[in-house]
Amino acid sequence: MLRALSIANDLYLALDEKGYGVQIAPAADDLDRIRIKEQEVESKDRKYGHYHSGSIWASDRPTVLYVDTVPIGLAITEMTERATVRYLDGEYHREDSRLILSAKPWQLTHSWTREQDVPCGRFRVIAYSPKKGVDWSVSWQETEQEALGALIPKIVETLKASRGTVQRLMDAEDVAAAARKKEREEEWERYLKQEDARKVAQALADSQQQLADIIARWGRAMTIERFFVDAEKRLNTTNDEDRRKRQEERLALARAMMESVDPLDFIEGWLAPQERYQAKFD
């Protein structure tokens, strides 16, 4: 931690001397921090953390400097290297650590080893564009032969010279973003028109189906009505007074259960297509 703070302090002071103050990006600028790769030698797999899926802490907003009006993100990370670690007393330790090398054989009876990415003590500085959609980054990393401190003048000059390149990429992304936005808006409008046409067609189909159901129901009501009319005619021709009186009462009870046969009553509840849905597009 102290080494990282020392590197950051030296780099930030060197940038400040050139007029490039380093700061946490203002929330209003809507800038993002890229995913920082911590492996010293990039590998196909990643084995960082207890379950090989650990993440490295990062601030909510990126650290940036502005070269004129061009934002450039900065990150400093300690790199990791693939090493063999051994489990001992509830923790993993490097196989070549003093603790493991000095352990007694009996202490290692119930221990085991595995490969893991561990901090190596060497650092990397990454500069990148924090603007969404702009793919630009450059990094410097120290080696056992060369510390990062010696690279700071080169880092400062590179950042200064990068202004034009990053600005062009930002401008190109603005144009591309505007084109994507227009395409999304046009696609959304096409979707709305398709949905509008579908709802218009559905309203027409629903109205037609409701009308067909009404006519069918009215037809059934008329069939029942013809039954009552025929029954009443036949009742008037019977000479059995008791039977006629009894059947008149039953016909009255049966009629009381029946709905109206007036087609206007049936059509009263029908909804026209325009009543179901009003088209929003021509």
Short mmCIF file of C-alpha atoms in Angstrom, two decimals:
data_model
loop_
_atom_site.label_atom_id
_atom_site.label_comp_id
_atom_site.label_asym_id
_atom_site.label_seq_id
_atom_site.Cartn_x
_atom_site.Cartn_y
_atom_site.Cartn_z
CA MET A 1 0.00 0.00 0.00
CA LEU A 2 2.77 2.45 0.91
CA ARG A 3 4.59 1.71 -2.35
CA ALA A 4 1.40 2.28 -4.37
CA LEU A 5 0.78 5.60 -2.60
CA SER A 6 4.38 6.65 -3.25
CA ILE A 7 4.10 5.89 -6.98
CA ALA A 8 0.75 7.69 -7.21
CA ASN A 9 2.12 10.71 -5.34
CA ASP A 10 5.19 11.01 -7.61
CA LEU A 11 3.10 10.62 -10.77
CA TYR A 12 0.37 13.04 -9.70
CA LEU A 13 2.91 15.69 -8.69
CA ALA A 14 4.69 15.34 -12.03
CA LEU A 15 1.39 15.78 -13.86
CA ASP A 16 0.41 18.73 -11.69
CA GLU A 17 3.68 20.49 -12.56
CA LYS A 18 2.59 20.32 -16.21
CA GLY A 19 -0.81 21.75 -15.34
CA TYR A 20 -2.70 18.47 -15.43
CA GLY A 21 -4.40 18.23 -12.06
CA VAL A 22 -5.50 14.72 -11.11
CA GLN A 23 -8.95 14.33 -9.56
CA ILE A 24 -11.86 11.98 -9.01
CA ALA A 25 -14.09 12.38 -12.06
CA PRO A 26 -17.13 14.62 -11.37
CA ALA A 27 -20.36 12.63 -11.36
CA ALA A 28 -21.84 14.98 -13.95
CA ASP A 29 -19.16 14.02 -16.50
CA ASP A 30 -20.55 10.47 -16.74
CA LEU A 31 -17.13 8.81 -17.06
CA ASP A 32 -16.38 5.12 -16.49
CA ARG A 33 -13.44 3.17 -15.15
CA ILE A 34 -12.34 0.36 -17.44
CA ARG A 35 -11.70 -3.14 -16.15
CA ILE A 36 -8.07 -3.24 -15.07
CA LYS A 37 -6.08 -6.38 -15.85
CA GLU A 38 -3.78 -7.15 -12.95
CA GLN A 39 -1.85 -10.14 -14.31
CA GLU A 40 1.78 -9.33 -15.04
CA VAL A 41 1.76 -11.88 -17.84
CA GLU A 42 -1.74 -12.18 -19.24
CA SER A 43 -3.13 -15.71 -19.05
CA LYS A 44 -6.20 -17.36 -20.55
CA ASP A 45 -7.52 -18.09 -17.08
CA ARG A 46 -7.63 -16.07 -13.89
CA LYS A 47 -7.03 -17.50 -10.43
CA TYR A 48 -7.30 -14.53 -8.13
CA GLY A 49 -8.91 -14.82 -4.70
CA HIS A 50 -9.99 -17.74 -2.58
CA TYR A 51 -12.42 -19.09 -5.19
CA HIS A 52 -10.47 -17.86 -8.23
CA SER A 53 -13.13 -15.20 -8.86
CA GLY A 54 -12.01 -12.41 -6.55
CA SER A 55 -12.17 -8.82 -7.69
CA ILE A 56 -9.79 -5.95 -7.05
CA TRP A 57 -11.22 -2.94 -5.29
CA ALA A 58 -11.95 0.08 -7.44
CA SER A 59 -13.48 3.44 -6.63
CA ASP A 60 -17.00 4.19 -7.79
CA ARG A 61 -15.75 6.93 -10.13
CA PRO A 62 -12.49 6.93 -12.09
CA THR A 63 -9.39 8.95 -11.33
CA VAL A 64 -8.84 11.34 -14.22
CA LEU A 65 -6.77 14.21 -15.49
CA TYR A 66 -7.81 16.66 -18.21
CA VAL A 67 -5.47 17.53 -21.05
CA ASP A 68 -7.26 20.71 -22.07
CA THR A 69 -10.83 19.35 -22.22
CA VAL A 70 -9.90 15.73 -22.95
CA PRO A 71 -10.38 13.40 -19.97
CA ILE A 72 -7.84 10.61 -19.46
CA GLY A 73 -8.34 8.00 -16.78
CA LEU A 74 -5.51 6.78 -14.58
CA ALA A 75 -5.17 3.58 -12.58
CA ILE A 76 -2.31 2.10 -10.58
CA THR A 77 -2.42 -1.57 -9.71
CA GLU A 78 -0.09 -4.08 -8.17
CA MET A 79 0.36 -6.89 -10.66
CA THR A 80 -0.10 -10.56 -9.91
CA GLU A 81 1.90 -13.59 -10.89
CA ARG A 82 0.96 -17.26 -11.01
CA ALA A 83 2.49 -19.10 -8.05
CA THR A 84 2.11 -22.32 -6.12
CA VAL A 85 0.49 -21.75 -2.74
CA ARG A 86 0.06 -24.17 0.16
CA TYR A 87 -2.82 -24.35 2.61
CA LEU A 88 -1.60 -24.16 6.22
CA ASP A 89 -3.47 -23.22 9.41
CA GLY A 90 -6.51 -21.91 7.57
CA GLU A 91 -4.69 -19.76 5.00
CA TYR A 92 -2.78 -20.09 1.74
CA HIS A 93 0.91 -19.16 1.65
CA ARG A 94 3.39 -19.14 -1.19
CA GLU A 95 5.24 -22.41 -1.44
CA ASP A 96 8.55 -20.53 -1.48
CA SER A 97 7.68 -18.37 1.55
CA ARG A 98 9.78 -18.50 4.70
CA LEU A 99 6.79 -19.84 6.67
CA ILE A 100 6.37 -22.88 4.43
CA LEU A 101 10.09 -23.52 3.95
CA SER A 102 10.65 -23.50 7.70
CA ALA A 103 7.64 -25.71 8.53
CA LYS A 104 8.21 -29.17 9.99
CA PRO A 105 7.11 -32.18 7.94
CA TRP A 106 4.43 -33.06 10.47
CA GLN A 107 2.96 -29.54 10.11
CA LEU A 108 2.39 -30.18 6.39
CA THR A 109 0.64 -33.52 6.87
CA HIS A 110 -2.82 -32.10 6.30
CA SER A 111 -1.93 -29.37 3.82
CA TRP A 112 -2.16 -29.19 0.05
CA THR A 113 -1.05 -26.96 -2.79
CA ARG A 114 -2.68 -25.24 -5.74
CA GLU A 115 -1.93 -22.59 -8.37
CA GLN A 116 -3.09 -19.06 -7.62
CA ASP A 117 -2.52 -15.49 -8.83
CA VAL A 118 -0.80 -13.57 -6.02
CA PRO A 119 0.55 -9.99 -5.75
CA CYS A 120 4.10 -9.83 -7.01
CA GLY A 121 5.21 -6.46 -5.58
CA ARG A 122 5.56 -4.82 -9.00
CA PHE A 123 3.17 -2.15 -10.26
CA ARG A 124 1.50 -1.07 -13.47
CA VAL A 125 0.15 2.33 -14.50
CA ILE A 126 -2.74 2.34 -16.94
CA ALA A 127 -4.01 5.38 -18.83
CA TYR A 128 -7.30 5.02 -20.69
CA SER A 129 -10.22 6.89 -22.10
CA PRO A 130 -13.03 6.99 -19.52
CA LYS A 131 -15.59 8.03 -22.11
CA LYS A 132 -18.11 5.27 -22.83
CA GLY A 133 -17.51 3.59 -26.17
CA VAL A 134 -13.93 4.83 -26.66
CA ASP A 135 -11.43 1.97 -26.75
CA TRP A 136 -8.07 3.53 -25.98
CA SER A 137 -5.54 2.64 -23.32
CA VAL A 138 -1.82 2.49 -22.78
CA SER A 139 0.09 1.02 -19.86
CA TRP A 140 3.54 1.00 -18.31
CA GLN A 141 4.75 -1.67 -15.92
CA GLU A 142 7.87 -1.99 -13.91
CA THR A 143 10.21 -4.94 -14.00
CA GLU A 144 12.80 -6.29 -11.62
CA GLN A 145 15.35 -4.22 -13.55
CA GLU A 146 13.37 -0.95 -13.92
CA ALA A 147 11.06 0.72 -11.36
CA LEU A 148 8.05 2.80 -12.33
CA GLY A 149 9.60 5.96 -10.93
CA ALA A 150 12.02 6.06 -13.83
CA LEU A 151 9.13 5.90 -16.28
CA ILE A 152 7.16 8.86 -14.91
CA PRO A 153 8.64 11.51 -17.30
CA LYS A 154 7.80 9.23 -20.23
CA ILE A 155 4.26 8.68 -18.88
CA VAL A 156 3.65 12.43 -18.59
CA GLU A 157 4.88 13.14 -22.13
CA THR A 158 2.84 10.27 -23.56
CA LEU A 159 -0.34 11.54 -21.90
CA LYS A 160 0.30 15.05 -23.21
CA ALA A 161 0.87 13.74 -26.75
CA SER A 162 -2.22 11.53 -26.60
CA ARG A 163 -4.65 14.44 -26.50
CA GLY A 164 -5.22 14.59 -30.27
CA THR A 165 -5.68 10.83 -30.66
CA VAL A 166 -8.13 10.56 -27.77
CA GLN A 167 -10.06 13.63 -28.96
CA ARG A 168 -10.48 12.12 -32.45
CA LEU A 169 -11.69 8.85 -30.94
CA MET A 170 -14.13 10.75 -28.71
CA ASP A 171 -15.46 12.73 -31.67
CA ALA A 172 -15.86 9.53 -33.69
CA GLU A 173 -17.71 7.92 -30.78
CA ASP A 174 -20.03 10.95 -30.52
CA VAL A 175 -20.90 10.54 -34.20
CA ALA A 176 -21.36 6.78 -33.79
CA ALA A 177 -23.43 7.26 -30.63
CA ALA A 178 -25.69 9.74 -32.43
CA ALA A 179 -26.13 7.25 -35.28
CA ARG A 180 -26.93 4.45 -32.82
CA LYS A 181 -29.41 6.67 -31.01
CA LYS A 182 -31.11 7.59 -34.29
CA GLU A 183 -31.24 3.91 -35.28
CA ARG A 184 -32.77 2.98 -31.90
CA GLU A 185 -35.35 5.75 -32.24
CA GLU A 186 -36.25 4.63 -35.76
CA GLU A 187 -36.44 1.02 -34.64
CA TRP A 188 -38.65 2.01 -31.73
CA GLU A 189 -40.92 4.00 -34.06
CA ARG A 190 -41.18 0.98 -36.38
CA TYR A 191 -42.09 -1.16 -33.40
CA LEU A 192 -44.74 1.34 -32.27
CA LYS A 193 -46.25 1.41 -35.76
CA GLN A 194 -46.30 -2.38 -35.93
CA GLU A 195 -47.93 -2.56 -32.50
CA ASP A 196 -50.42 0.12 -33.53
CA ALA A 197 -51.34 -1.83 -36.68
CA ARG A 198 -51.61 -5.05 -34.66
CA LYS A 199 -53.93 -3.40 -32.11
CA VAL A 200 -56.07 -1.90 -34.89
CA ALA A 201 -56.39 -5.34 -36.50
CA GLN A 202 -57.10 -6.93 -33.12
CA ALA A 203 -59.80 -4.36 -32.36
CA LEU A 204 -61.44 -5.10 -35.73
CA ALA A 205 -61.26 -8.85 -35.17
CA ASP A 206 -62.65 -8.53 -31.62
CA SER A 207 -65.53 -6.35 -32.82
CA GLN A 208 -66.35 -8.79 -35.61
CA GLN A 209 -66.23 -11.73 -33.21
CA GLN A 210 -68.39 -9.94 -30.65
CA LEU A 211 -70.94 -9.06 -33.33
CA ALA A 212 -70.99 -12.67 -34.57
CA ASP A 213 -71.52 -13.87 -30.99
CA ILE A 214 -74.34 -11.36 -30.49
CA ILE A 215 -76.07 -12.48 -33.69
CA ALA A 216 -75.66 -16.11 -32.71
CA ARG A 217 -77.07 -15.42 -29.24
CA TRP A 218 -79.97 -13.47 -30.72
CA GLY A 219 -80.59 -16.38 -33.11
CA ARG A 220 -80.81 -18.79 -30.18
CA ALA A 221 -83.15 -16.36 -28.38
CA MET A 222 -85.39 -16.20 -31.46
CA THR A 223 -85.48 -20.00 -31.63
CA ILE A 224 -86.68 -20.05 -28.03
CA GLU A 225 -89.15 -17.25 -28.79
CA ARG A 226 -90.62 -19.26 -31.67
CA PHE A 227 -90.99 -22.17 -29.26
CA PHE A 228 -93.04 -20.03 -26.86
CA VAL A 229 -95.17 -18.56 -29.67
CA ASP A 230 -95.92 -22.04 -31.01
CA ALA A 231 -96.64 -23.33 -27.50
CA GLU A 232 -99.06 -20.46 -26.83
CA LYS A 233 -100.88 -21.10 -30.10
CA ARG A 234 -101.27 -24.75 -29.28
CA LEU A 235 -102.40 -23.85 -25.75
CA ASN A 236 -105.24 -21.79 -27.19
CA THR A 237 -106.52 -24.79 -29.10
CA THR A 238 -106.77 -27.14 -26.09
CA ASN A 239 -110.16 -27.91 -24.64
CA ASP A 240 -108.78 -29.09 -21.30
CA GLU A 241 -109.22 -26.05 -19.06
CA ASP A 242 -107.17 -27.45 -16.19
CA ARG A 243 -104.32 -28.38 -18.48
CA ARG A 244 -104.36 -24.96 -20.17
CA LYS A 245 -104.27 -23.12 -16.86
CA ARG A 246 -101.42 -25.29 -15.61
CA GLN A 247 -99.42 -24.85 -18.84
CA GLU A 248 -99.99 -21.10 -18.90
CA GLU A 249 -98.37 -20.84 -15.47
CA ARG A 250 -95.42 -22.96 -16.59
CA LEU A 251 -94.96 -20.96 -19.79
CA ALA A 252 -95.00 -17.74 -17.73
CA LEU A 253 -92.32 -19.13 -15.41
CA ALA A 254 -90.21 -20.24 -18.37
CA ARG A 255 -90.54 -16.88 -20.16
CA ALA A 256 -89.43 -15.06 -17.01
CA MET A 257 -86.03 -16.73 -17.33
CA MET A 258 -85.52 -15.73 -20.95
CA GLU A 259 -83.67 -12.60 -22.13
CA SER A 260 -85.05 -10.02 -24.50
CA VAL A 261 -85.37 -10.90 -28.17
CA ASP A 262 -85.16 -7.27 -29.28
CA PRO A 263 -82.02 -7.03 -31.49
CA LEU A 264 -81.51 -3.44 -30.29
CA ASP A 265 -81.03 -4.76 -26.77
CA PHE A 266 -78.43 -7.18 -28.08
CA ILE A 267 -76.52 -4.56 -30.06
CA GLU A 268 -76.47 -2.17 -27.11
CA GLY A 269 -73.35 -3.79 -25.59
CA TRP A 270 -71.42 -4.16 -28.86
CA LEU A 271 -68.17 -2.19 -29.18
CA ALA A 272 -67.07 -0.87 -32.56
CA PRO A 273 -63.34 -1.15 -33.48
CA GLN A 274 -62.79 2.58 -32.88
CA GLU A 275 -64.31 2.26 -29.42
CA ARG A 276 -61.84 -0.47 -28.55
CA TYR A 277 -58.70 1.20 -29.85
CA GLN A 278 -57.88 4.53 -31.48
CA ALA A 279 -55.09 4.27 -34.09
CA LYS A 280 -52.08 6.46 -33.32
CA PHE A 281 -50.58 6.34 -36.81
CA ASP A 282 -52.13 6.78 -40.25
#
